[in-house]
XYZ file of C-alpha atoms in Angstrom:
677
model
C 35.415 -23.484 -12.436
C 34.854 -19.743 -13.075
C 31.323 -18.764 -13.919
C 32.003 -15.182 -14.850
C 35.047 -13.829 -16.624
C 37.761 -12.279 -14.548
C 37.148 -8.803 -16.070
C 33.501 -8.884 -15.173
C 34.276 -9.909 -11.622
C 36.820 -7.086 -11.258
C 34.354 -4.587 -12.705
C 31.657 -5.721 -10.338
C 34.006 -5.524 -7.354
C 34.878 -2.012 -8.310
C 31.233 -0.834 -8.908
C 29.334 -3.046 -6.421
C 29.161 -0.508 -3.613
C 28.630 2.406 -5.954
C 25.630 0.758 -7.589
C 24.100 -0.223 -4.286
C 24.498 3.332 -2.802
C 22.964 4.880 -5.852
C 20.065 2.324 -5.764
C 19.533 3.148 -2.095
C 19.240 6.843 -2.920
C 16.804 6.074 -5.796
C 14.610 4.061 -3.520
C 14.405 6.915 -0.986
C 13.266 9.193 -3.831
C 10.535 6.764 -4.771
C 9.446 6.394 -1.150
C 9.147 10.053 -0.420
C 7.243 10.773 -3.677
C 4.859 7.764 -3.715
C 4.631 7.590 0.043
C 2.612 10.847 0.014
C 0.674 9.961 -3.227
C -0.647 6.556 -1.956
C -2.919 8.517 0.449
C -5.081 9.646 -2.321
C -4.701 7.044 -5.056
C -5.988 3.545 -5.518
C -3.889 2.644 -8.527
C -2.308 -0.818 -8.075
C 0.903 0.135 -9.774
C 1.559 2.809 -7.160
C 1.032 0.341 -4.371
C 3.170 -2.321 -6.049
C 6.053 0.017 -6.725
C 5.858 1.498 -3.177
C 5.658 -1.952 -1.641
C 8.717 -3.073 -3.688
C 10.657 0.106 -2.769
C 9.678 -0.160 0.886
C 10.865 -3.728 1.226
C 13.983 -3.189 -0.793
C 15.183 0.151 0.823
C 16.264 -1.383 4.151
C 17.754 -4.421 2.478
C 19.873 -2.395 0.054
C 21.107 -0.077 2.684
C 21.937 -2.941 5.006
C 23.807 -4.816 2.274
C 25.683 -1.644 1.348
C 26.932 -1.274 4.896
C 27.957 -4.844 4.895
C 29.922 -4.496 1.679
C 31.484 -1.283 2.957
C 32.532 -3.079 6.106
C 34.095 -5.863 4.145
C 35.986 -3.460 1.926
C 37.813 -1.956 4.720
C 40.415 -4.744 4.430
C 41.805 -2.608 1.485
C 43.115 -0.087 4.005
C 46.097 -2.331 4.720
C 47.155 -2.088 1.093
C 50.399 -0.309 0.375
C 48.882 1.208 -2.709
C 47.391 4.580 -1.881
C 44.583 4.519 -4.514
C 42.650 1.677 -2.888
C 43.193 3.348 0.525
C 41.889 6.739 -0.805
C 38.882 5.121 -2.372
C 38.228 3.212 0.850
C 38.303 6.534 2.814
C 35.781 8.235 0.524
C 33.550 5.152 0.398
C 33.612 5.069 4.193
C 32.346 8.639 3.881
C 29.144 7.246 2.441
C 28.277 5.238 5.579
C 26.440 8.079 7.296
C 24.299 8.493 4.192
C 23.183 4.945 4.414
C 21.983 5.623 8.010
C 20.024 8.612 6.492
C 18.373 6.153 4.045
C 17.651 3.695 6.768
C 15.811 6.472 8.661
C 13.489 6.738 5.631
C 11.421 9.783 4.443
C 8.837 11.586 6.553
C 5.953 10.547 4.128
C 6.104 6.828 4.922
C 7.331 4.904 7.909
C 4.953 1.864 7.603
C 3.584 0.372 4.441
C 0.868 -1.463 6.472
C -0.195 -1.451 10.141
C 1.727 -4.688 10.672
C 4.946 -2.849 10.017
C 4.387 -0.746 13.162
C 4.484 -3.904 15.283
C 7.981 -4.590 14.051
C 9.403 -1.522 15.871
C 11.556 -3.741 18.093
C 13.290 -5.253 15.053
C 13.974 -1.763 13.778
C 15.349 -0.727 17.152
C 17.727 -3.630 17.074
C 18.628 -2.702 13.471
C 19.264 0.853 14.653
C 21.803 -0.368 17.227
C 23.451 -2.798 14.819
C 23.601 -0.496 11.752
C 24.894 2.459 13.670
C 27.493 0.186 15.198
C 28.548 -1.086 11.728
C 28.749 2.446 10.277
C 30.793 3.565 13.332
C 33.107 0.594 12.811
C 33.558 1.457 9.133
C 34.200 5.079 10.149
C 36.992 4.137 12.706
C 38.650 1.681 10.358
C 39.036 4.356 7.798
C 40.449 6.860 10.147
C 44.252 7.199 9.760
C 46.893 8.630 12.020
C 47.066 11.681 9.880
C 44.434 14.487 9.644
C 41.516 13.375 7.381
C 39.295 16.409 6.892
C 36.873 14.311 4.724
C 35.892 12.158 7.634
C 35.438 15.255 9.787
C 32.969 16.474 7.242
C 31.052 13.214 7.595
C 30.333 13.720 11.361
C 27.369 16.051 10.893
C 25.841 13.533 8.414
C 26.402 10.929 11.123
C 24.435 13.069 13.551
C 21.554 13.508 10.975
C 21.586 9.828 10.101
C 21.225 8.756 13.778
C 18.379 11.291 14.269
C 16.496 10.085 11.162
C 16.872 6.394 12.072
C 15.933 7.095 15.656
C 12.878 9.071 14.523
C 11.683 6.231 12.394
C 12.116 3.715 15.238
C 10.257 5.960 17.627
C 7.347 6.599 15.291
C 6.945 2.911 14.629
C 6.937 2.213 18.359
C 4.355 4.995 19.030
C 2.026 3.769 16.273
C 2.233 0.076 17.352
C -1.174 -1.160 18.539
C -0.104 -1.689 22.148
C 1.560 1.645 22.698
C -1.049 3.517 20.660
C -3.756 2.102 22.946
C -1.796 2.838 26.121
C -1.162 6.483 24.925
C -4.906 7.045 24.715
C -5.734 5.768 28.192
C -6.384 8.543 30.798
C -4.117 8.680 33.752
C -5.032 6.465 36.762
C -7.785 8.050 38.832
C -8.557 6.411 42.126
C -11.404 8.813 42.667
C -12.634 10.100 46.053
C -11.526 8.302 49.141
C -14.049 5.528 49.790
C -12.940 5.030 53.476
C -13.167 8.788 54.362
C -16.563 9.186 52.784
C -18.139 6.177 54.537
C -16.539 7.100 57.861
C -17.818 10.717 57.608
C -21.413 9.978 56.353
C -22.017 6.466 57.714
C -25.804 5.626 57.623
C -26.451 9.049 56.049
C -24.469 8.240 52.902
C -27.601 8.627 50.684
C -27.968 12.226 51.923
C -24.677 13.244 50.472
C -26.044 15.046 47.293
C -22.682 15.179 45.602
C -21.992 11.490 45.662
C -23.881 10.621 42.460
C -23.450 13.903 40.682
C -21.632 14.111 37.487
C -19.419 17.144 36.694
C -20.979 19.509 34.241
C -20.041 18.882 30.590
C -19.126 21.855 28.481
C -19.448 21.273 24.702
C -16.543 22.097 22.359
C -16.608 25.547 20.827
C -14.097 26.825 18.272
C -11.851 29.528 19.516
C -12.977 32.891 18.132
C -9.289 33.852 17.564
C -8.990 31.249 14.871
C -8.886 32.410 11.259
C -12.459 31.680 10.081
C -11.486 29.841 6.837
C -9.446 27.340 8.862
C -12.207 26.543 11.392
C -12.881 23.159 9.759
C -9.301 22.055 10.460
C -9.658 22.781 14.191
C -12.905 20.903 14.359
C -11.357 17.984 12.529
C -8.337 17.934 14.869
C -10.527 18.234 17.935
C -12.612 15.170 16.828
C -9.551 13.353 15.647
C -8.288 13.444 19.322
C -11.516 12.067 20.585
C -12.327 9.384 17.951
C -8.736 8.033 17.425
C -9.573 5.782 20.382
C -11.887 3.767 18.060
C -8.689 2.592 16.196
C -7.410 1.242 19.461
C -10.767 -0.630 20.220
C -11.551 1.727 23.088
C -15.017 2.881 24.069
C -16.584 6.236 23.567
C -18.709 8.056 26.160
C -22.052 9.538 25.475
C -20.523 12.888 26.287
C -18.189 12.399 23.323
C -21.047 11.364 21.046
C -23.288 14.204 22.099
C -20.593 16.726 21.487
C -20.006 15.321 17.929
C -23.681 15.148 17.230
C -24.308 18.762 18.191
C -21.537 19.819 15.840
C -22.682 17.609 12.897
C -26.413 17.936 12.984
C -26.348 21.433 11.506
C -23.640 20.826 8.954
C -24.258 20.490 5.268
C -23.332 17.135 3.685
C -20.447 18.648 1.912
C -18.935 20.117 4.979
C -19.564 16.974 6.986
C -17.828 14.767 4.568
C -14.941 17.278 4.128
C -14.457 17.421 7.949
C -14.266 13.620 8.020
C -11.835 13.656 5.174
C -9.501 15.940 7.091
C -9.952 13.949 10.279
C -8.955 10.687 8.540
C -5.965 12.488 7.062
C -4.775 13.127 10.661
C -5.262 9.496 11.455
C -3.346 8.419 8.379
C -0.411 10.698 9.221
C -0.176 9.318 12.832
C -0.293 5.682 11.694
C 1.795 5.708 8.563
C 4.090 8.777 8.623
C 6.472 10.686 10.961
C 3.821 13.372 11.675
C 3.402 12.489 15.295
C 7.078 13.371 15.838
C 7.603 16.020 13.180
C 4.831 18.235 14.433
C 5.687 17.795 18.094
C 8.019 19.903 20.295
C 10.664 17.265 19.898
C 10.313 17.348 16.110
C 10.661 21.136 16.127
C 13.939 20.643 17.942
C 15.289 17.583 15.973
C 14.364 18.666 12.531
C 16.495 21.908 12.372
C 19.409 19.887 13.742
C 19.145 17.345 11.039
C 18.778 19.968 8.313
C 21.631 22.193 9.562
C 23.861 19.153 9.925
C 23.277 18.176 6.303
C 23.816 21.648 4.949
C 26.891 22.241 7.038
C 28.390 18.932 5.894
C 27.743 19.825 2.259
C 29.425 23.182 2.671
C 32.381 21.450 4.295
C 32.589 19.037 1.371
C 32.730 21.843 -1.023
C 35.847 23.315 0.503
C 37.688 20.297 1.724
C 40.658 19.042 -0.330
C 39.542 16.186 -2.517
C 42.808 15.623 -4.354
C 43.700 12.042 -4.821
C 40.213 10.638 -4.654
C 38.474 8.935 -7.617
C 36.481 11.348 -9.773
C 33.654 8.759 -9.925
C 33.534 8.511 -6.162
C 33.620 12.298 -5.850
C 30.695 12.568 -8.284
C 28.767 9.881 -6.381
C 29.446 11.804 -3.112
C 28.043 14.974 -4.703
C 24.984 13.018 -5.825
C 24.394 11.628 -2.288
C 24.668 15.201 -0.881
C 22.366 16.704 -3.440
C 19.923 13.807 -2.959
C 19.983 14.286 0.793
C 19.428 18.047 0.442
C 16.525 17.649 -2.051
C 14.888 15.118 0.171
C 15.288 17.455 3.248
C 13.928 20.424 1.287
C 11.036 18.368 -0.145
C 10.198 17.197 3.319
C 10.157 20.878 4.548
C 7.838 21.820 1.630
C 5.444 18.972 2.430
C 5.559 20.036 6.074
C 4.763 23.620 5.305
C 1.728 22.778 3.089
C 0.287 20.087 5.426
C -2.935 20.305 7.368
C -0.931 20.384 10.600
C 0.774 23.606 9.525
C -2.626 25.144 8.672
C -3.721 24.117 12.125
C -0.812 25.819 13.770
C -0.678 28.983 11.618
C -4.428 29.724 11.938
C -4.162 29.915 15.699
C -1.953 32.965 15.463
C -3.983 35.981 14.431
C -1.156 38.491 14.516
C -0.657 40.594 11.302
C 2.497 38.768 10.480
C 0.960 35.290 10.726
C -2.060 36.469 8.906
C 0.018 37.541 5.924
C 1.913 34.230 5.869
C -1.286 32.304 6.158
C -3.038 34.162 3.431
C -0.042 33.907 1.073
C 0.076 30.194 1.399
C -3.434 28.926 2.061
C -6.168 31.635 1.662
C -6.928 30.826 -2.020
C -7.253 27.162 -1.242
C -9.601 27.529 1.732
C -12.630 29.117 0.190
C -15.595 27.151 1.329
C -18.336 26.829 -1.193
C -21.629 24.937 -0.896
C -21.883 24.411 -4.695
C -18.279 23.092 -5.116
C -16.930 19.801 -4.149
C -13.564 20.966 -2.741
C -13.246 23.111 0.236
C -9.530 22.694 0.195
C -7.733 21.889 -3.080
C -5.302 19.500 -1.477
C -6.325 15.892 -2.222
C -6.600 13.727 0.890
C -8.041 10.570 -0.543
C -9.124 8.979 -3.809
C -12.724 10.290 -3.871
C -13.557 7.150 -5.741
C -15.081 3.729 -5.105
C -14.242 0.544 -6.934
C -16.861 -1.188 -9.063
C -17.215 -4.871 -9.711
C -20.149 -6.319 -11.660
C -21.129 -10.035 -11.575
C -22.721 -10.370 -15.012
C -19.802 -8.366 -16.598
C -17.377 -10.778 -14.905
C -19.277 -13.806 -16.224
C -19.274 -12.393 -19.791
C -15.533 -11.682 -19.753
C -13.436 -12.999 -22.637
C -11.632 -16.243 -21.638
C -7.928 -16.435 -22.241
C -6.034 -18.880 -24.402
C -5.462 -22.204 -22.712
C -1.653 -21.667 -22.606
C -2.231 -18.625 -20.405
C -4.180 -20.595 -17.817
C -1.034 -22.291 -16.573
C -1.070 -19.672 -13.811
C -4.306 -21.185 -12.512
C -2.322 -23.729 -10.448
C -0.819 -20.791 -8.480
C -4.098 -18.916 -8.162
C -2.564 -15.850 -9.907
C -4.724 -15.828 -12.938
C -7.948 -15.936 -11.007
C -6.980 -12.854 -8.949
C -5.715 -11.069 -12.126
C -9.022 -11.745 -13.780
C -10.871 -10.044 -10.958
C -8.528 -7.092 -10.859
C -9.003 -6.541 -14.579
C -12.805 -6.319 -14.047
C -12.495 -3.533 -11.492
C -12.946 0.039 -12.473
C -13.206 3.158 -10.414
C -16.114 5.658 -10.198
C -15.903 9.048 -8.654
C -17.937 9.710 -5.552
C -20.327 12.570 -6.427
C -21.711 15.199 -4.158
C -25.229 13.704 -4.873
C -24.130 10.442 -3.360
C -22.704 12.187 -0.313
C -26.012 14.207 0.105
C -28.098 11.021 -0.286
C -26.104 9.054 2.300
C -26.051 11.975 4.755
C -29.825 12.560 4.374
C -30.444 8.843 4.951
C -28.400 8.740 8.157
C -29.304 12.038 9.743
C -33.084 11.361 10.451
C -32.154 7.961 11.972
C -29.518 9.639 14.145
C -32.034 12.243 15.345
C -34.558 9.581 16.131
C -32.086 7.442 18.178
C -30.359 10.431 19.845
C -29.193 9.470 23.348
C -31.082 6.202 23.370
C -28.722 3.202 23.516
C -31.357 0.615 22.738
C -32.586 2.613 19.770
C -29.018 3.223 18.574
C -28.390 -0.501 18.671
C -31.530 -1.166 16.536
C -30.604 1.417 13.925
C -27.002 0.141 13.614
C -28.397 -3.282 12.757
C -30.701 -2.070 9.928
C -29.543 -3.780 6.763
C -32.489 -3.076 4.395
C -35.159 -4.576 6.585
C -36.308 -1.098 7.793
C -36.811 -0.017 4.184
C -38.722 -3.206 3.318
C -40.746 -3.402 6.498
C -44.041 -3.118 4.557
C -43.061 -5.441 1.688
C -43.700 -9.142 2.478
C -42.660 -10.309 -0.887
C -39.346 -8.620 -0.740
C -38.357 -8.763 2.924
C -37.055 -12.255 2.571
C -34.105 -10.984 0.580
C -32.672 -9.125 3.590
C -33.497 -11.736 6.210
C -30.817 -14.078 4.900
C -27.066 -13.824 5.498
C -25.778 -10.437 4.808
C -23.381 -11.625 2.010
C -26.362 -13.419 0.428
C -28.375 -10.221 0.534
C -25.598 -8.310 -1.227
C -25.486 -10.858 -4.073
C -29.306 -11.038 -4.332
C -29.728 -7.268 -4.566
C -26.774 -6.841 -6.869
C -28.219 -9.302 -9.322
C -31.745 -7.778 -8.985
C -30.443 -4.219 -9.414
C -28.587 -5.254 -12.544
C -31.571 -6.940 -14.095
C -34.055 -4.338 -13.135
C -31.686 -1.534 -14.412
C -31.406 -3.309 -17.797
C -35.130 -3.660 -18.260
C -36.172 -0.310 -16.773
C -38.174 1.698 -19.287
C -37.239 5.003 -17.661
C -34.087 6.394 -19.125
C -33.301 8.281 -15.863
C -31.728 5.370 -13.859
C -30.353 6.569 -10.540
C -26.592 6.291 -10.613
C -26.557 5.896 -6.823
C -28.191 2.412 -6.791
C -25.999 1.120 -9.602
C -22.790 2.473 -8.101
C -23.477 1.252 -4.561
C -24.543 -2.126 -6.010
C -21.198 -2.607 -7.801
C -19.256 -1.194 -4.835
C -20.783 -3.546 -2.276
C -19.975 -6.440 -4.558
C -16.395 -5.281 -4.884
C -16.176 -5.306 -1.137
C -17.647 -8.765 -0.989
C -15.261 -10.144 -3.632
C -12.008 -8.203 -3.014
C -12.279 -6.920 0.564
C -14.336 -9.580 2.448
C -12.440 -8.712 5.710
C -14.361 -5.498 5.792
C -17.720 -7.219 5.857
C -19.257 -9.346 8.550
C -18.030 -12.971 8.720
C -19.806 -15.249 6.283
C -19.335 -17.393 3.264
C -19.709 -14.671 0.670
C -16.731 -15.760 -1.473
C -18.207 -19.362 -1.681
C -21.611 -17.901 -2.738
C -19.890 -15.692 -5.263
C -17.874 -18.440 -6.876
C -20.888 -20.825 -6.901
C -23.076 -18.045 -8.455
C -20.457 -17.296 -11.100
C -20.040 -20.958 -11.873
C -23.738 -21.384 -12.381
C -24.064 -18.189 -14.524
C -21.196 -19.218 -16.772
C -22.727 -22.658 -17.310
C -26.156 -21.115 -17.925
C -24.674 -18.747 -20.653
C -22.535 -21.515 -22.272
C -25.557 -23.958 -22.512
C -27.614 -21.263 -24.294
C -24.709 -19.852 -26.352
C -22.722 -16.900 -24.945
C -24.846 -13.757 -25.177
C -23.427 -11.029 -27.372
C -24.016 -8.252 -24.832
C -25.372 -7.650 -21.397
C -28.988 -7.001 -22.531
C -29.064 -10.450 -24.112
C -27.714 -11.972 -20.965
C -30.259 -10.226 -18.814
C -33.117 -11.334 -21.230
C -32.030 -14.957 -20.886
C -31.888 -14.783 -17.114
C -35.333 -13.140 -16.755
C -36.899 -15.679 -19.162
C -36.194 -18.495 -16.607
C -39.122 -19.533 -14.402
C -37.698 -18.606 -11.043
C -40.805 -18.823 -8.810
C -39.215 -21.497 -6.639
C -36.357 -20.786 -4.110
C -33.152 -22.354 -5.305
C -32.547 -24.137 -2.045
C -35.851 -26.048 -2.571
C -34.832 -27.203 -6.099
C -31.030 -27.763 -5.695
C -30.623 -28.396 -1.967
C -28.048 -26.749 0.343
C -24.833 -28.010 -1.297
C -24.627 -25.336 -3.966
C -24.600 -21.767 -2.496
C -25.545 -20.014 -5.798
C -28.114 -17.320 -5.542
C -28.427 -16.550 -9.269
C -32.057 -17.360 -9.809
C -33.084 -16.138 -6.442
C -31.718 -12.739 -7.662
C -33.831 -13.149 -10.806
C -36.834 -13.820 -8.593
C -36.187 -10.613 -6.600
C -35.785 -8.650 -9.884
C -39.195 -9.831 -11.100
C -40.670 -8.788 -7.715
C -39.350 -5.323 -8.298
C -40.882 -5.190 -11.771
C -44.122 -6.358 -10.312
C -44.299 -3.188 -8.149
C -44.756 -1.247 -11.366
C -47.327 -3.623 -12.983
C -49.291 -4.601 -9.844
C -49.024 -1.620 -7.435
C -48.742 1.083 -10.057
C -45.386 2.383 -8.862
C -43.388 4.440 -11.376
C -39.754 3.528 -11.840
C -38.488 6.597 -9.878
C -40.250 5.337 -6.737
C -38.832 1.876 -7.187
C -35.278 3.233 -7.704
C -35.628 5.329 -4.514
C -36.494 2.227 -2.603
C -33.617 0.322 -4.089
C -31.253 3.147 -3.290
C -32.443 3.269 0.315
C -31.870 -0.488 0.638
C -28.347 -0.100 -0.685
C -27.536 2.784 1.596
C -28.887 0.908 4.649
C -26.645 -2.128 3.668
C -23.759 0.292 3.272
C -24.333 1.726 6.771
C -24.670 -1.772 8.281
C -21.437 -2.907 6.659
C -19.644 0.320 7.759
C -20.741 -0.192 11.341
C -19.786 -3.894 11.453
C -16.306 -3.313 9.995
C -13.524 -3.361 12.592
C -11.628 -0.072 12.825
C -8.238 -1.651 12.259
C -9.588 -2.676 8.794
C -10.675 0.917 8.162
C -7.217 2.032 9.205
C -5.630 -0.438 6.757
C -7.615 1.006 3.863
C -6.291 4.559 4.577
C -3.008 3.491 3.114
C -4.650 2.292 -0.103
C -6.426 5.476 -1.176
C -9.251 5.228 1.400
C -12.720 3.731 1.217
C -16.183 5.171 1.087
C -17.121 2.596 3.792
C -14.627 4.209 6.181
C -16.012 7.687 5.599
C -19.580 6.444 6.138
C -18.575 4.603 9.251
C -16.973 7.748 10.761
C -20.000 9.848 9.750
C -22.269 7.440 11.595
C -20.065 7.719 14.733
C -20.202 11.538 14.496
C -23.996 11.327 14.330
C -24.078 9.000 17.359
C -24.827 5.787 15.456
C -22.243 3.374 16.946
C -22.297 0.472 19.292
C -18.812 1.296 20.546
C -19.943 3.535 23.369
C -20.709 3.403 26.996
C -22.421 5.582 29.654
C -19.743 6.645 32.034
C -21.082 7.696 35.399
C -19.385 10.752 36.961
C -17.649 10.696 40.319
C -18.356 12.776 43.366
C -17.431 16.475 43.232
C -17.510 17.441 46.942
C -13.984 17.310 48.392
C -13.314 16.267 51.940
């Protein structure tokens, strides 16, 4: 029984490989364009399209090679046309290797892809073997200049695929960690020291001395405007060990603290932005190879091979080949050249190139540097951008609990997706919106952290205390508020989010600090959508119980027409008693505990005579302290994951704290003896 008509089957057999090859090229274009863009965008459609293209690209290229291998049976045909078509189609095999090598802008979609380097290595061996088999099967006893032209593409394809496999291997967690370990150091000879000094071992003054530590200073030969790139790269080489769960020394922390304590908030955050850009490039792109000595050798070979093959294809005799196949071959060549040229342009305008060019202060390099970068490197205290290139999203997601509870419910027919859990996630995504991170917020965060860093400088015990502040330091003198930060951290986030919302709605002062509201909605977003970035807890259970209670409360009293009505109804409830004492511990909702906290904030104005500005400053400090606590507690591999999703404010704050010496991931390393025997 034939499912498809014979004409359709024949048409598909004729066009199957052509379609697959063109799809493979299209996927490469999508990857190289969006692979760079995902670094600085949080748009879900970009991530979805890139994810689909990333997963499909290897599959399409592999299937194409399989189809091409299967089609070589036509070579036995007595008809010359199928044989000629088989030859030119075999000519496409090296292009599929190029596609399997992938673009420079993305090698891994997520960190887990780096762990699959062994699978890609096996794929490299198998796919190169299949392409070589197709190549040999198409070779005839006569001279076939077209296949000679394909040899340079073969070389470029193997280089590209090998580059990708090597980069995945180098960015895998095990090898990345091993690459950061110092070489084995047995130290001074214990036996010789003890034999020489014997009982007088304590008299050897050099035994417990530590070699002098010289703080990093920027080379004076570096072009001044590019100084920030060299500082970022220097600290990148030190702090990349955090992403491998290695320990910093106090010497590293002191070096960083000395450099950061005199910086303005704008410059500090900009330096961190560039530093995280280097981390992103190493973990998700081919940068670690492209900007190395090996890359400077392999990249010209790949480019010259592609260009020479194209020149050869232009002059080779193509008589007898199908016009459609010739056109597709031209498309593949043009696509390969465009991708190569685009990769070169991206490379030229990268931070790594700025780093390299600015080291050479000769007149020739100065002219090149100024022509490309000088207008983009003007540092201004009053402007947000030091360098026009966008390195991350500069935004933070916002999620509001009351707004989520007041959302319009869908028709019953659409809730069929509930059984798959799809609709619930979609509802949450639809409630998220983005807010730009302002320079005022950066200044506020920096000025909150800097005094604490100065107070704890060099004191491990004090550093540990400061890292564990989560609002309790701000509320130390407020007995009627301190309870709200002495509970589980996820509960504190919900309590203060509800209280901030209610106090904001009823605040008489029109000047409501945007910092408090933005951080409140951002921290709830992390709790609901990124719980893996927060300390372990039952935050999602508390959130869903709180939402369920709020929805029931609003429904029983008729759905409010707006947020103000909803806040009025909540504040009208007598919430003097803790919810646990009324409802027990089964329900984890904190809705009315949040109302109780909001009333305590209002009481500061009525009872203690505070103005709203003073209350808002306290609320903002509580939120920043919570933000810093969450940043310090988040594991660095989770920070690294977010770099491929547009970046998170939490990651930037976490690295800022490390630069200012506020991290628990450090250890005092004692020096070794310096007197040789």
